Structure formats: structure tokens, C-alpha cells
Amino acid sequence: MKVNKEELFGMYAALKAYLELDHDAEWQEWLDRADRIRTQLETIAGVQGETHISPGPANAFPSLLVSWDQEKVKITPREVYDALKAENPSIVTNVRRMEGGQSQLSVGVVLLRPEQVDYVAKRIKSILVKAES
């Protein structure tokens, strides 16, 4: 295989940036993002959030799992997922099935920019508040 000098320099620049990154600070930033969203959502009665870290070995990064008492907040995680995805700009989350057949809303925090964290929390909270009984 041939590699041109532009590709080689691009790989060098990417590797250099990765090695110079403060990985501990980046990890803490991700945990802080999940905590900021969780704190805002837990102001709603019956809503709980927990930081979840995939066991790995690949893609082991934190996300926020949100669940709620559906007797108090009458909406399913799938309905919240659909509502967020339909918005403009859309917010892409995931639905995670738990043991016992219940589901949780999974909110990824790794790809969020810092200024997007509160927006995401506000939009999710707005949907849940509207569904309160």
C-alpha cells in the first residue's frame, strides 16, 4: 500500500493531538455533563438518573440513563426519544431495555459541546414536565 505525505502528516497530527490531550480532564468533563443533566431532570418528581459506563473493552465511556415513575410521568422512554428526534435541531438519544422489560432513556454526553448540555437537559425536562399527571 502506498501512503502519500499528506495522509502521513494527517495521521501524525491526529496522533500528536491525542497524546497531548488531558484524558483525565476529558473524562471528568463527560461525568460533569451527565451530572448537570441528571441534576436538572431530577427536579421532576419520580425522575431518576444514573451515570452508566459501558463495560468495554471498546466504547467504554459514560452516558446518562434516565428512568421515571410512569404513574407520575405518563410517557415512555420511546416516546421521549421520538419527540427529541423530531425536534429541530433534533436530539438523538437511545432507549435501553432493562431486565424485567422496562426501558430507560440513554443520553450520550461525549459528543455534546459544553454549550449544548443545558439545552439538552432543558428539552428533555420540558417533555417530561408536559407528561406529568
Coordinates of C-alpha atoms in Angstrom, one line a residue:
M1 CA 0.0 0.0 0.0
K2 CA 1.2 3.5 -0.8
V3 CA 0.7 6.4 1.6
N4 CA 1.2 9.9 0.4
K5 CA 2.8 12.6 2.6
E6 CA -0.5 14.4 3.3
E7 CA -2.0 11.2 4.8
L8 CA 1.1 10.5 6.8
F9 CA 1.2 14.1 8.1
G10 CA -2.6 13.9 8.9
M11 CA -2.0 10.7 10.9
Y12 CA 0.9 12.3 12.7
A13 CA -1.1 15.4 13.6
A14 CA -4.0 13.2 14.9
L15 CA -1.7 11.0 17.0
K16 CA 0.1 14.1 18.4
A17 CA -3.2 15.8 19.4
Y18 CA -4.4 12.6 21.0
L19 CA -1.2 12.0 23.0
E20 CA -1.2 15.7 24.2
L21 CA -4.8 15.5 25.4
D22 CA -5.5 15.5 29.1
H23 CA -7.6 12.3 29.2
D24 CA -8.4 12.5 32.9
A25 CA -9.8 16.1 32.5
E26 CA -11.8 15.0 29.4
W27 CA -13.3 12.0 31.3
Q28 CA -14.2 14.3 34.2
E29 CA -15.9 16.7 31.8
W30 CA -18.0 13.9 30.5
L31 CA -19.0 12.9 34.0
D32 CA -19.8 16.5 34.9
R33 CA -22.0 16.8 31.8
A34 CA -24.0 13.7 32.8
D35 CA -24.3 15.1 36.3
R36 CA -25.6 18.5 35.1
I37 CA -28.3 16.9 33.0
R38 CA -29.2 14.5 35.8
T39 CA -29.5 17.3 38.4
Q40 CA -31.9 19.2 36.2
L41 CA -34.1 16.2 35.4
E42 CA -34.3 15.0 39.0
T43 CA -36.2 18.2 40.0
I44 CA -39.2 16.4 38.5
A45 CA -40.9 14.0 41.0
G46 CA -40.3 10.4 40.2
V47 CA -37.4 11.0 37.7
Q48 CA -34.0 9.4 38.4
G49 CA -30.8 9.4 36.5
E50 CA -27.6 7.4 36.8
T51 CA -24.3 7.7 35.1
H52 CA -23.6 4.4 33.2
I53 CA -20.2 3.4 31.9
S54 CA -20.2 0.7 29.3
P55 CA -18.1 -2.3 30.4
G56 CA -15.9 -2.1 27.3
P57 CA -13.4 -3.0 26.2
A58 CA -14.4 -0.8 23.3
N59 CA -16.6 2.3 23.6
A60 CA -16.3 2.4 27.4
F61 CA -17.4 5.9 28.0
P62 CA -20.1 7.5 30.3
S63 CA -23.7 8.1 29.4
L64 CA -26.7 9.1 31.4
L65 CA -29.6 6.6 32.0
V66 CA -32.9 8.3 32.8
S67 CA -35.9 6.5 34.2
W68 CA -39.1 7.7 35.8
D69 CA -42.2 6.5 37.5
Q70 CA -44.7 6.2 34.6
E71 CA -47.6 6.6 37.0
K72 CA -46.4 10.2 37.7
V73 CA -44.8 11.0 34.3
K74 CA -47.1 9.4 31.7
I75 CA -44.7 9.0 28.8
T76 CA -42.5 6.1 27.7
P77 CA -38.7 6.4 27.0
R78 CA -39.5 5.6 23.4
E79 CA -42.0 8.5 23.2
V80 CA -39.4 10.8 24.6
Y81 CA -36.8 9.5 22.2
D82 CA -39.2 10.1 19.3
A83 CA -40.1 13.6 20.4
L84 CA -36.5 14.6 20.8
K85 CA -35.5 13.2 17.4
A86 CA -38.4 15.0 15.7
E87 CA -37.3 18.4 17.0
N88 CA -35.3 20.9 15.1
P89 CA -32.5 20.7 15.9
S90 CA -33.0 17.0 16.7
I91 CA -31.5 15.5 19.8
V92 CA -30.6 11.9 19.3
T93 CA -30.8 9.7 22.4
N94 CA -31.3 5.9 22.8
V95 CA -33.7 3.6 24.5
R96 CA -32.1 0.9 26.7
R97 CA -34.1 -2.1 27.7
M98 CA -33.6 -3.2 31.3
E99 CA -34.3 -6.6 32.9
G100 CA -37.9 -7.0 33.6
G101 CA -39.0 -5.4 30.3
Q102 CA -38.8 -1.8 31.4
S103 CA -36.8 0.8 29.4
Q104 CA -34.6 3.8 30.2
L105 CA -33.7 6.8 28.1
S106 CA -30.0 6.8 27.4
V107 CA -28.4 10.3 26.9
G108 CA -24.9 10.4 25.3
V109 CA -22.8 13.1 26.7
V110 CA -19.4 12.5 25.0
L111 CA -20.3 14.2 21.7
L112 CA -22.1 17.2 23.3
R113 CA -20.3 20.5 23.2
P114 CA -20.3 22.2 26.6
E115 CA -22.8 24.8 25.5
Q116 CA -25.3 22.1 24.4
V117 CA -25.5 20.3 27.8
D118 CA -28.1 22.7 29.3
Y119 CA -30.1 22.8 26.1
V120 CA -30.4 19.0 26.0
A121 CA -31.4 18.9 29.7
K122 CA -34.0 21.7 29.2
R123 CA -35.6 19.9 26.2
I124 CA -35.8 16.5 28.0
K125 CA -37.1 18.2 31.1
S126 CA -39.8 20.1 29.1
I127 CA -41.1 16.8 27.5
L128 CA -41.2 15.1 30.9
V129 CA -42.9 18.0 32.6
K130 CA -45.6 18.1 29.9
A131 CA -46.3 14.4 30.6
E132 CA -46.6 14.8 34.4
S133 CA -50.0 13.9 35.8

